[in-house]
Amino acid sequence: MKIIYENDKKIRLDKFLSSNSSLTRNKVAQYINLGQVKVNGIVVNKAANIIKYKDEIVINESKFQNKNFSLPTENKLKIKYEDDDLLVISKDHGIVVHPSQNTNSATLVDILLNLYPTLKEVGEPSRPGIVHRIDKETSGLLVVAKNNNILISLKDQFKKREVLKEYLAIVDGNTKEKGIINAPMGRHPKDRKKRALISTGKEAITRYEKIINENGLSLLKVEIQTGRTHQIRVHLNSIGHPIYGDKLYSKKYKSVSSRMLLHSYRLKFKHPIKNKFIDIKDDIPKEFTMEFNNIEKVL
């Protein structure tokens, strides 16, 4: 698809394309994230890019033409809490939160927009209503805002570290009873898929407490004060206790488990409108109970 912008008034790229084609702003953002949009022959990577008179916009639609996403029905979206302002859902492992250049399957954003079309007006087009994210292979709780005021308020709580974010992790070895890992992180200098401990990186703080130890594995309750990409995975690996089944950071256990055993178990935050705390605990995945039979009794 090729479009020439014929107006002398500057406008956002995503807004222009959604208004002058059959594409929604979310779909436009997906094309941009996939590197399939060019302005005057140059690939753009931001939906908010400003275009001007006589700019030539080209969209390579072939990237999506062969993708037939099978979206779950409503009863497959695990909703743990919902009201008029927000919802808390439990994401299965293996599902990406929002599309990127390497996404080849339906994302959580696709599922949410299919069930809640009005979310396309909330926040960034590529991340409608998404307050925070967890890794593809991590399961568990996520908060989704239903309007922009709620989104801004909840993001502010996360930024100010006012949200309790508690995970369950099964790791290799017998850890200490408890500990704090305070080590800055950044992108790995040689592998862009990874993160690493870097002295010049961003602050990252992880607290953990051992719940039980059996068969050479430890079940940990982990609380993160910061939310860096792969934070728990990198921090626990750095002390010699990689997460069981982590294919990216642990070669020894890359094929032992059917999935990485990291789960966003509990979220506690203040409801922006009701002015009360929402404290949600998720169900424990069956893969965790397979390793520790009495896990429900010790939590």
PDB file of C-alpha atoms in Angstrom:
ATOM      1  CA  MET A   1       0.000   0.000   0.000  1.00  0.00           C
ATOM      2  CA  LYS A   2       1.337   3.448  -0.954  1.00  0.00           C
ATOM      3  CA  ILE A   3      -0.169   6.747   0.181  1.00  0.00           C
ATOM      4  CA  ILE A   4       0.997  10.301  -0.558  1.00  0.00           C
ATOM      5  CA  TYR A   5       0.205  12.836   2.159  1.00  0.00           C
ATOM      6  CA  GLU A   6      -1.432  15.778   0.383  1.00  0.00           C
ATOM      7  CA  ASN A   7      -2.113  18.102   3.327  1.00  0.00           C
ATOM      8  CA  ASP A   8       0.186  20.908   4.480  1.00  0.00           C
ATOM      9  CA  LYS A   9      -0.684  20.318   8.144  1.00  0.00           C
ATOM     10  CA  LYS A  10       1.696  18.029  10.051  1.00  0.00           C
ATOM     11  CA  ILE A  11       0.144  14.904  11.588  1.00  0.00           C
ATOM     12  CA  ARG A  12       1.129  11.730  13.472  1.00  0.00           C
ATOM     13  CA  LEU A  13       1.861   8.797  11.192  1.00  0.00           C
ATOM     14  CA  ASP A  14      -0.459   6.340  12.979  1.00  0.00           C
ATOM     15  CA  LYS A  15      -3.334   8.812  13.088  1.00  0.00           C
ATOM     16  CA  PHE A  16      -3.031   9.578   9.396  1.00  0.00           C
ATOM     17  CA  LEU A  17      -2.863   5.943   8.308  1.00  0.00           C
ATOM     18  CA  SER A  18      -5.776   4.822  10.472  1.00  0.00           C
ATOM     19  CA  SER A  19      -7.883   7.680   9.083  1.00  0.00           C
ATOM     20  CA  ASN A  20      -6.944   7.086   5.446  1.00  0.00           C
ATOM     21  CA  SER A  21      -6.949   3.301   5.180  1.00  0.00           C
ATOM     22  CA  SER A  22      -8.861   0.289   6.444  1.00  0.00           C
ATOM     23  CA  LEU A  23      -6.250  -0.263   9.177  1.00  0.00           C
ATOM     24  CA  THR A  24      -6.933   0.403  12.860  1.00  0.00           C
ATOM     25  CA  ARG A  25      -4.357   2.348  14.872  1.00  0.00           C
ATOM     26  CA  ASN A  26      -3.395  -0.878  16.635  1.00  0.00           C
ATOM     27  CA  LYS A  27      -2.806  -2.647  13.317  1.00  0.00           C
ATOM     28  CA  VAL A  28      -0.802   0.352  12.062  1.00  0.00           C
ATOM     29  CA  ALA A  29       1.348   0.138  15.196  1.00  0.00           C
ATOM     30  CA  GLN A  30       1.921  -3.569  14.574  1.00  0.00           C
ATOM     31  CA  TYR A  31       3.153  -2.866  11.044  1.00  0.00           C
ATOM     32  CA  ILE A  32       5.468  -0.145  12.386  1.00  0.00           C
ATOM     33  CA  ASN A  33       6.831  -2.443  15.127  1.00  0.00           C
ATOM     34  CA  LEU A  34       7.514  -5.067  12.471  1.00  0.00           C
ATOM     35  CA  GLY A  35       9.509  -2.564  10.402  1.00  0.00           C
ATOM     36  CA  GLN A  36       7.005  -2.713   7.557  1.00  0.00           C
ATOM     37  CA  VAL A  37       6.316   1.018   7.180  1.00  0.00           C
ATOM     38  CA  LYS A  38       8.540   3.387   5.231  1.00  0.00           C
ATOM     39  CA  VAL A  39       8.322   7.153   4.885  1.00  0.00           C
ATOM     40  CA  ASN A  40      10.164   8.462   1.827  1.00  0.00           C
ATOM     41  CA  GLY A  41      11.971   5.125   1.566  1.00  0.00           C
ATOM     42  CA  ILE A  42      13.163   5.049   5.179  1.00  0.00           C
ATOM     43  CA  VAL A  43      11.824   2.526   7.707  1.00  0.00           C
ATOM     44  CA  VAL A  44      10.134   4.233  10.654  1.00  0.00           C
ATOM     45  CA  ASN A  45       9.942   2.679  14.109  1.00  0.00           C
ATOM     46  CA  LYS A  46       7.649   5.042  15.989  1.00  0.00           C
ATOM     47  CA  ALA A  47       3.899   5.410  15.570  1.00  0.00           C
ATOM     48  CA  ALA A  48       4.188   9.011  16.771  1.00  0.00           C
ATOM     49  CA  ASN A  49       6.454  10.048  13.883  1.00  0.00           C
ATOM     50  CA  ILE A  50       5.247  13.283  12.278  1.00  0.00           C
ATOM     51  CA  ILE A  51       4.630  13.341   8.539  1.00  0.00           C
ATOM     52  CA  LYS A  52       4.378  16.406   6.322  1.00  0.00           C
ATOM     53  CA  TYR A  53       3.204  17.533   2.894  1.00  0.00           C
ATOM     54  CA  LYS A  54       4.134  15.225  -0.012  1.00  0.00           C
ATOM     55  CA  ASP A  55       5.608  12.515   2.215  1.00  0.00           C
ATOM     56  CA  GLU A  56       5.294   9.076   0.620  1.00  0.00           C
ATOM     57  CA  ILE A  57       4.177   6.317   3.013  1.00  0.00           C
ATOM     58  CA  VAL A  58       4.538   2.681   1.983  1.00  0.00           C
ATOM     59  CA  ILE A  59       3.172  -0.247   4.010  1.00  0.00           C
ATOM     60  CA  ASN A  60       4.331  -3.796   3.294  1.00  0.00           C
ATOM     61  CA  GLU A  61       1.169  -5.751   4.063  1.00  0.00           C
ATOM     62  CA  SER A  62       2.629  -9.150   3.180  1.00  0.00           C
ATOM     63  CA  LYS A  63       3.959  -9.537   6.721  1.00  0.00           C
ATOM     64  CA  PHE A  64       0.432 -10.140   7.988  1.00  0.00           C
ATOM     65  CA  GLN A  65      -1.212 -11.732   4.957  1.00  0.00           C
ATOM     66  CA  ASN A  66      -0.115 -15.262   5.842  1.00  0.00           C
ATOM     67  CA  LYS A  67      -0.824 -14.976   9.550  1.00  0.00           C
ATOM     68  CA  ASN A  68      -4.057 -16.614  10.643  1.00  0.00           C
ATOM     69  CA  PHE A  69      -4.180 -15.986  14.348  1.00  0.00           C
ATOM     70  CA  SER A  70      -6.562 -18.174  16.328  1.00  0.00           C
ATOM     71  CA  LEU A  71      -7.887 -15.955  19.085  1.00  0.00           C
ATOM     72  CA  PRO A  72      -9.139 -17.553  22.291  1.00  0.00           C
ATOM     73  CA  THR A  73     -12.800 -17.111  23.142  1.00  0.00           C
ATOM     74  CA  GLU A  74     -13.782 -15.035  26.148  1.00  0.00           C
ATOM     75  CA  ASN A  75     -13.876 -17.958  28.559  1.00  0.00           C
ATOM     76  CA  LYS A  76     -10.216 -18.661  27.787  1.00  0.00           C
ATOM     77  CA  LEU A  77      -9.090 -15.243  29.005  1.00  0.00           C
ATOM     78  CA  LYS A  78      -8.489 -15.748  32.708  1.00  0.00           C
ATOM     79  CA  ILE A  79      -9.964 -12.704  34.411  1.00  0.00           C
ATOM     80  CA  LYS A  80      -9.148 -12.494  38.117  1.00  0.00           C
ATOM     81  CA  TYR A  81     -10.756  -9.098  38.762  1.00  0.00           C
ATOM     82  CA  GLU A  82     -12.796  -6.664  36.683  1.00  0.00           C
ATOM     83  CA  ASP A  83     -14.772  -3.448  37.094  1.00  0.00           C
ATOM     84  CA  ASP A  84     -15.614  -0.445  34.918  1.00  0.00           C
ATOM     85  CA  ASP A  85     -12.082   0.951  35.203  1.00  0.00           C
ATOM     86  CA  LEU A  86      -9.651  -1.938  34.960  1.00  0.00           C
ATOM     87  CA  LEU A  87      -9.156  -5.669  34.864  1.00  0.00           C
ATOM     88  CA  VAL A  88      -6.547  -8.045  36.245  1.00  0.00           C
ATOM     89  CA  ILE A  89      -5.884 -11.075  34.086  1.00  0.00           C
ATOM     90  CA  SER A  90      -3.745 -14.182  34.359  1.00  0.00           C
ATOM     91  CA  LYS A  91      -1.561 -14.686  31.283  1.00  0.00           C
ATOM     92  CA  ASP A  92      -0.571 -18.189  30.230  1.00  0.00           C
ATOM     93  CA  HIS A  93       3.101 -18.863  29.577  1.00  0.00           C
ATOM     94  CA  GLY A  94       4.100 -18.738  25.919  1.00  0.00           C
ATOM     95  CA  ILE A  95       1.940 -15.711  25.067  1.00  0.00           C
ATOM     96  CA  VAL A  96       3.617 -12.421  24.099  1.00  0.00           C
ATOM     97  CA  VAL A  97       2.042  -9.328  25.677  1.00  0.00           C
ATOM     98  CA  HIS A  98       2.316  -7.019  22.655  1.00  0.00           C
ATOM     99  CA  PRO A  99       3.588  -7.445  19.076  1.00  0.00           C
ATOM    100  CA  SER A 100       7.185  -6.914  18.046  1.00  0.00           C
ATOM    101  CA  GLN A 101       9.296  -7.598  14.974  1.00  0.00           C
ATOM    102  CA  ASN A 102       9.673 -11.297  15.866  1.00  0.00           C
ATOM    103  CA  THR A 103       6.042 -11.986  16.815  1.00  0.00           C
ATOM    104  CA  ASN A 104       4.476 -14.748  14.709  1.00  0.00           C
ATOM    105  CA  SER A 105       1.397 -15.600  16.763  1.00  0.00           C
ATOM    106  CA  ALA A 106      -1.517 -13.896  18.466  1.00  0.00           C
ATOM    107  CA  THR A 107      -0.473 -11.627  21.309  1.00  0.00           C
ATOM    108  CA  LEU A 108      -2.278 -10.676  24.487  1.00  0.00           C
ATOM    109  CA  VAL A 109      -3.039  -7.319  22.828  1.00  0.00           C
ATOM    110  CA  ASP A 110      -4.781  -9.131  19.950  1.00  0.00           C
ATOM    111  CA  ILE A 111      -6.883 -11.121  22.410  1.00  0.00           C
ATOM    112  CA  LEU A 112      -7.798  -8.076  24.497  1.00  0.00           C
ATOM    113  CA  LEU A 113      -8.799  -5.968  21.492  1.00  0.00           C
ATOM    114  CA  ASN A 114     -10.940  -8.807  20.209  1.00  0.00           C
ATOM    115  CA  LEU A 115     -12.852  -8.848  23.510  1.00  0.00           C
ATOM    116  CA  TYR A 116     -12.599  -5.146  24.459  1.00  0.00           C
ATOM    117  CA  PRO A 117     -12.520  -3.087  21.216  1.00  0.00           C
ATOM    118  CA  THR A 118     -12.689   0.229  23.128  1.00  0.00           C
ATOM    119  CA  LEU A 119      -9.195  -0.421  24.504  1.00  0.00           C
ATOM    120  CA  LYS A 120      -7.796   0.796  21.176  1.00  0.00           C
ATOM    121  CA  GLU A 121      -8.377   4.338  22.476  1.00  0.00           C
ATOM    122  CA  VAL A 122      -6.393   3.742  25.680  1.00  0.00           C
ATOM    123  CA  GLY A 123      -2.681   4.519  25.691  1.00  0.00           C
ATOM    124  CA  GLU A 124      -0.297   3.711  22.838  1.00  0.00           C
ATOM    125  CA  PRO A 125      -1.828   1.946  19.805  1.00  0.00           C
ATOM    126  CA  SER A 126       0.632  -0.960  20.087  1.00  0.00           C
ATOM    127  CA  ARG A 127       0.004  -1.351  23.840  1.00  0.00           C
ATOM    128  CA  PRO A 128      -3.674  -0.502  24.354  1.00  0.00           C
ATOM    129  CA  GLY A 129      -4.508  -0.444  28.051  1.00  0.00           C
ATOM    130  CA  ILE A 130      -1.322  -2.300  28.992  1.00  0.00           C
ATOM    131  CA  VAL A 131       0.015  -0.964  32.288  1.00  0.00           C
ATOM    132  CA  HIS A 132       3.049  -3.261  32.570  1.00  0.00           C
ATOM    133  CA  ARG A 133       4.331  -6.449  30.944  1.00  0.00           C
ATOM    134  CA  ILE A 134       5.849  -9.818  31.762  1.00  0.00           C
ATOM    135  CA  ASP A 135       8.034 -12.046  29.575  1.00  0.00           C
ATOM    136  CA  LYS A 136       6.546 -14.428  27.036  1.00  0.00           C
ATOM    137  CA  GLU A 137       7.577 -17.511  29.028  1.00  0.00           C
ATOM    138  CA  THR A 138       6.469 -16.035  32.355  1.00  0.00           C
ATOM    139  CA  SER A 139       2.884 -16.666  33.416  1.00  0.00           C
ATOM    140  CA  GLY A 140       0.667 -14.791  35.836  1.00  0.00           C
ATOM    141  CA  LEU A 141      -1.006 -11.532  36.719  1.00  0.00           C
ATOM    142  CA  LEU A 142      -1.204  -8.375  34.607  1.00  0.00           C
ATOM    143  CA  VAL A 143      -3.220  -5.165  35.041  1.00  0.00           C
ATOM    144  CA  VAL A 144      -5.088  -3.623  32.092  1.00  0.00           C
ATOM    145  CA  ALA A 145      -6.598  -0.112  32.246  1.00  0.00           C
ATOM    146  CA  LYS A 146      -9.918   0.621  30.514  1.00  0.00           C
ATOM    147  CA  ASN A 147      -9.422   4.376  30.138  1.00  0.00           C
ATOM    148  CA  ASN A 148      -6.538   6.807  29.902  1.00  0.00           C
ATOM    149  CA  ASN A 149      -6.938   8.348  33.355  1.00  0.00           C
ATOM    150  CA  ILE A 150      -6.702   4.920  34.984  1.00  0.00           C
ATOM    151  CA  LEU A 151      -3.733   4.028  32.784  1.00  0.00           C
ATOM    152  CA  ILE A 152      -1.828   7.159  33.805  1.00  0.00           C
ATOM    153  CA  SER A 153      -2.581   6.620  37.506  1.00  0.00           C
ATOM    154  CA  LEU A 154      -1.560   2.962  37.527  1.00  0.00           C
ATOM    155  CA  LYS A 155       1.626   3.598  35.556  1.00  0.00           C
ATOM    156  CA  ASP A 156       2.494   6.279  38.075  1.00  0.00           C
ATOM    157  CA  GLN A 157       2.104   3.778  40.919  1.00  0.00           C
ATOM    158  CA  PHE A 158       4.447   1.358  39.170  1.00  0.00           C
ATOM    159  CA  LYS A 159       6.957   4.136  38.493  1.00  0.00           C
ATOM    160  CA  LYS A 160       6.919   5.220  42.142  1.00  0.00           C
ATOM    161  CA  ARG A 161       7.350   1.597  43.280  1.00  0.00           C
ATOM    162  CA  GLU A 162       4.055   1.644  45.147  1.00  0.00           C
ATOM    163  CA  VAL A 163       2.866  -1.661  43.665  1.00  0.00           C
ATOM    164  CA  LEU A 164       3.602  -5.000  45.345  1.00  0.00           C
ATOM    165  CA  LYS A 165       4.858  -7.400  42.653  1.00  0.00           C
ATOM    166  CA  GLU A 166       5.373 -10.900  43.995  1.00  0.00           C
ATOM    167  CA  TYR A 167       6.491 -13.887  41.937  1.00  0.00           C
ATOM    168  CA  LEU A 168       6.938 -17.599  42.502  1.00  0.00           C
ATOM    169  CA  ALA A 169      10.120 -19.090  41.090  1.00  0.00           C
ATOM    170  CA  ILE A 170      11.557 -22.598  41.134  1.00  0.00           C
ATOM    171  CA  VAL A 171      15.326 -22.465  40.836  1.00  0.00           C
ATOM    172  CA  ASP A 172      18.248 -24.846  40.653  1.00  0.00           C
ATOM    173  CA  GLY A 173      19.994 -25.660  43.943  1.00  0.00           C
ATOM    174  CA  ASN A 174      19.470 -24.904  47.613  1.00  0.00           C
ATOM    175  CA  THR A 175      19.426 -21.127  48.102  1.00  0.00           C
ATOM    176  CA  LYS A 176      19.921 -19.096  51.239  1.00  0.00           C
ATOM    177  CA  GLU A 177      16.833 -18.584  53.388  1.00  0.00           C
ATOM    178  CA  LYS A 178      16.476 -15.040  52.060  1.00  0.00           C
ATOM    179  CA  GLY A 179      18.434 -12.400  50.265  1.00  0.00           C
ATOM    180  CA  ILE A 180      18.512  -9.080  48.421  1.00  0.00           C
ATOM    181  CA  ILE A 181      20.142  -8.704  45.013  1.00  0.00           C
ATOM    182  CA  ASN A 182      20.945  -5.092  44.225  1.00  0.00           C
ATOM    183  CA  ALA A 183      22.794  -5.033  40.920  1.00  0.00           C
ATOM    184  CA  PRO A 184      22.306  -2.670  37.941  1.00  0.00           C
ATOM    185  CA  MET A 185      21.256  -4.180  34.622  1.00  0.00           C
ATOM    186  CA  GLY A 186      21.434  -3.360  30.947  1.00  0.00           C
ATOM    187  CA  ARG A 187      21.408  -4.981  27.523  1.00  0.00           C
ATOM    188  CA  HIS A 188      23.948  -7.751  27.080  1.00  0.00           C
ATOM    189  CA  PRO A 189      26.998  -6.371  25.210  1.00  0.00           C
ATOM    190  CA  LYS A 190      27.154  -9.325  22.790  1.00  0.00           C
ATOM    191  CA  ASP A 191      23.659 -10.848  22.675  1.00  0.00           C
ATOM    192  CA  ARG A 192      20.767  -8.418  22.135  1.00  0.00           C
ATOM    193  CA  LYS A 193      18.224 -11.018  23.257  1.00  0.00           C
ATOM    194  CA  LYS A 194      19.754 -11.049  26.727  1.00  0.00           C
ATOM    195  CA  ARG A 195      20.176  -8.674  29.635  1.00  0.00           C
ATOM    196  CA  ALA A 196      23.214  -8.653  31.923  1.00  0.00           C
ATOM    197  CA  LEU A 197      24.636  -7.130  35.086  1.00  0.00           C
ATOM    198  CA  ILE A 198      26.339  -3.923  33.978  1.00  0.00           C
ATOM    199  CA  SER A 199      27.851  -1.329  36.299  1.00  0.00           C
ATOM    200  CA  THR A 200      26.520   1.486  34.126  1.00  0.00           C
ATOM    201  CA  GLY A 201      23.073  -0.073  33.791  1.00  0.00           C
ATOM    202  CA  LYS A 202      19.796   0.870  35.460  1.00  0.00           C
ATOM    203  CA  GLU A 203      19.134   0.175  39.126  1.00  0.00           C
ATOM    204  CA  ALA A 204      17.571  -3.246  39.761  1.00  0.00           C
ATOM    205  CA  ILE A 205      16.558  -4.626  43.163  1.00  0.00           C
ATOM    206  CA  THR A 206      15.230  -8.139  43.810  1.00  0.00           C
ATOM    207  CA  ARG A 207      14.264  -9.670  47.169  1.00  0.00           C
ATOM    208  CA  TYR A 208      13.746 -13.402  47.623  1.00  0.00           C
ATOM    209  CA  GLU A 209      12.705 -15.780  50.370  1.00  0.00           C
ATOM    210  CA  LYS A 210      13.023 -19.560  50.244  1.00  0.00           C
ATOM    211  CA  ILE A 211       9.761 -21.387  50.895  1.00  0.00           C
ATOM    212  CA  ILE A 212      10.880 -24.991  50.491  1.00  0.00           C
ATOM    213  CA  ASN A 213      13.789 -27.029  49.123  1.00  0.00           C
ATOM    214  CA  GLU A 214      13.390 -30.507  47.622  1.00  0.00           C
ATOM    215  CA  ASN A 215      15.209 -32.709  45.085  1.00  0.00           C
ATOM    216  CA  GLY A 216      17.887 -30.132  44.355  1.00  0.00           C
ATOM    217  CA  LEU A 217      15.377 -27.364  43.662  1.00  0.00           C
ATOM    218  CA  SER A 218      14.208 -24.372  45.707  1.00  0.00           C
ATOM    219  CA  LEU A 219      10.813 -22.732  45.625  1.00  0.00           C
ATOM    220  CA  LEU A 220      11.213 -18.977  46.117  1.00  0.00           C
ATOM    221  CA  LYS A 221       8.880 -16.114  46.768  1.00  0.00           C
ATOM    222  CA  VAL A 222      10.387 -13.174  44.872  1.00  0.00           C
ATOM    223  CA  GLU A 223       9.529  -9.496  45.171  1.00  0.00           C
ATOM    224  CA  ILE A 224      10.887  -6.949  42.717  1.00  0.00           C
ATOM    225  CA  GLN A 225      11.179  -3.275  43.595  1.00  0.00           C
ATOM    226  CA  THR A 226      12.167  -2.365  40.041  1.00  0.00           C
ATOM    227  CA  GLY A 227      10.829  -3.796  36.785  1.00  0.00           C
ATOM    228  CA  ARG A 228      13.761  -4.326  34.442  1.00  0.00           C
ATOM    229  CA  THR A 229      13.511  -6.680  31.485  1.00  0.00           C
ATOM    230  CA  HIS A 230      14.465 -10.240  32.575  1.00  0.00           C
ATOM    231  CA  GLN A 231      15.315  -8.882  36.043  1.00  0.00           C
ATOM    232  CA  ILE A 232      14.453 -11.951  38.117  1.00  0.00           C
ATOM    233  CA  ARG A 233      16.004 -14.319  35.597  1.00  0.00           C
ATOM    234  CA  VAL A 234      19.303 -12.425  35.423  1.00  0.00           C
ATOM    235  CA  HIS A 235      19.543 -11.709  39.152  1.00  0.00           C
ATOM    236  CA  LEU A 236      18.882 -15.287  40.296  1.00  0.00           C
ATOM    237  CA  ASN A 237      21.227 -16.681  37.656  1.00  0.00           C
ATOM    238  CA  SER A 238      23.912 -14.263  38.866  1.00  0.00           C
ATOM    239  CA  ILE A 239      23.919 -15.898  42.329  1.00  0.00           C
ATOM    240  CA  GLY A 240      24.157 -19.405  40.880  1.00  0.00           C
ATOM    241  CA  HIS A 241      20.460 -20.326  41.030  1.00  0.00           C
ATOM    242  CA  PRO A 242      18.987 -20.050  37.515  1.00  0.00           C
ATOM    243  CA  ILE A 243      15.249 -20.456  37.086  1.00  0.00           C
ATOM    244  CA  TYR A 244      14.296 -24.023  36.270  1.00  0.00           C
ATOM    245  CA  GLY A 245      13.587 -24.389  32.556  1.00  0.00           C
ATOM    246  CA  ASP A 246      15.043 -21.017  31.524  1.00  0.00           C
ATOM    247  CA  LYS A 247      16.330 -21.718  28.029  1.00  0.00           C
ATOM    248  CA  LEU A 248      17.954 -18.319  27.598  1.00  0.00           C
ATOM    249  CA  TYR A 249      20.048 -18.018  30.754  1.00  0.00           C
ATOM    250  CA  SER A 250      20.664 -21.609  31.829  1.00  0.00           C
ATOM    251  CA  LYS A 251      22.233 -24.179  29.496  1.00  0.00           C
ATOM    252  CA  LYS A 252      22.227 -26.895  32.165  1.00  0.00           C
ATOM    253  CA  TYR A 253      18.463 -26.869  32.537  1.00  0.00           C
ATOM    254  CA  LYS A 254      17.417 -25.692  29.073  1.00  0.00           C
ATOM    255  CA  SER A 255      15.459 -28.891  28.259  1.00  0.00           C
ATOM    256  CA  VAL A 256      14.599 -30.271  31.679  1.00  0.00           C
ATOM    257  CA  SER A 257      11.263 -28.545  32.182  1.00  0.00           C
ATOM    258  CA  SER A 258       8.406 -28.026  29.727  1.00  0.00           C
ATOM    259  CA  ARG A 259       8.452 -24.305  30.570  1.00  0.00           C
ATOM    260  CA  MET A 260      10.299 -21.709  32.595  1.00  0.00           C
ATOM    261  CA  LEU A 261       9.001 -21.913  36.163  1.00  0.00           C
ATOM    262  CA  LEU A 262       8.447 -18.239  36.899  1.00  0.00           C
ATOM    263  CA  HIS A 263       4.964 -16.986  37.767  1.00  0.00           C
ATOM    264  CA  SER A 264       3.589 -13.527  38.584  1.00  0.00           C
ATOM    265  CA  TYR A 265       1.671 -14.699  41.654  1.00  0.00           C
ATOM    266  CA  ARG A 266       0.475 -11.590  43.473  1.00  0.00           C
ATOM    267  CA  LEU A 267      -0.266  -7.937  42.695  1.00  0.00           C
ATOM    268  CA  LYS A 268      -1.316  -5.311  45.198  1.00  0.00           C
ATOM    269  CA  PHE A 269      -2.082  -1.751  44.106  1.00  0.00           C
ATOM    270  CA  LYS A 270      -4.408   1.114  44.955  1.00  0.00           C
ATOM    271  CA  HIS A 271      -7.533   1.477  42.855  1.00  0.00           C
ATOM    272  CA  PRO A 272      -7.404   5.014  41.373  1.00  0.00           C
ATOM    273  CA  ILE A 273     -11.171   5.580  41.671  1.00  0.00           C
ATOM    274  CA  LYS A 274     -12.343   3.415  44.565  1.00  0.00           C
ATOM    275  CA  ASN A 275      -9.379   4.525  46.674  1.00  0.00           C
ATOM    276  CA  LYS A 276      -8.906   1.061  48.151  1.00  0.00           C
ATOM    277  CA  PHE A 277      -6.239  -1.590  47.709  1.00  0.00           C
ATOM    278  CA  ILE A 278      -6.755  -4.374  45.209  1.00  0.00           C
ATOM    279  CA  ASP A 279      -4.831  -7.435  46.385  1.00  0.00           C
ATOM    280  CA  ILE A 280      -4.968 -10.369  43.950  1.00  0.00           C
ATOM    281  CA  LYS A 281      -3.306 -13.780  44.177  1.00  0.00           C
ATOM    282  CA  ASP A 282      -3.274 -16.067  41.155  1.00  0.00           C
ATOM    283  CA  ASP A 283      -3.753 -19.823  40.987  1.00  0.00           C
ATOM    284  CA  ILE A 284      -0.582 -21.902  41.133  1.00  0.00           C
ATOM    285  CA  PRO A 285       0.328 -23.432  37.740  1.00  0.00           C
ATOM    286  CA  LYS A 286       0.244 -27.214  37.524  1.00  0.00           C
ATOM    287  CA  GLU A 287       3.924 -27.282  36.485  1.00  0.00           C
ATOM    288  CA  PHE A 288       4.822 -25.889  39.920  1.00  0.00           C
ATOM    289  CA  THR A 289       2.784 -28.495  41.802  1.00  0.00           C
ATOM    290  CA  MET A 290       4.451 -31.247  39.761  1.00  0.00           C
ATOM    291  CA  GLU A 291       7.789 -30.245  41.310  1.00  0.00           C
ATOM    292  CA  PHE A 292       6.463 -29.544  44.828  1.00  0.00           C
ATOM    293  CA  ASN A 293       3.402 -31.609  45.734  1.00  0.00           C
ATOM    294  CA  ASN A 294       2.540 -29.667  48.898  1.00  0.00           C
ATOM    295  CA  ILE A 295       3.076 -26.193  47.462  1.00  0.00           C
ATOM    296  CA  GLU A 296      -0.446 -25.017  48.383  1.00  0.00           C
ATOM    297  CA  LYS A 297       0.188 -25.822  52.048  1.00  0.00           C
ATOM    298  CA  VAL A 298       3.395 -23.829  52.352  1.00  0.00           C
ATOM    299  CA  LEU A 299       2.183 -20.640  50.627  1.00  0.00           C
TER     300      LEU A 299
END
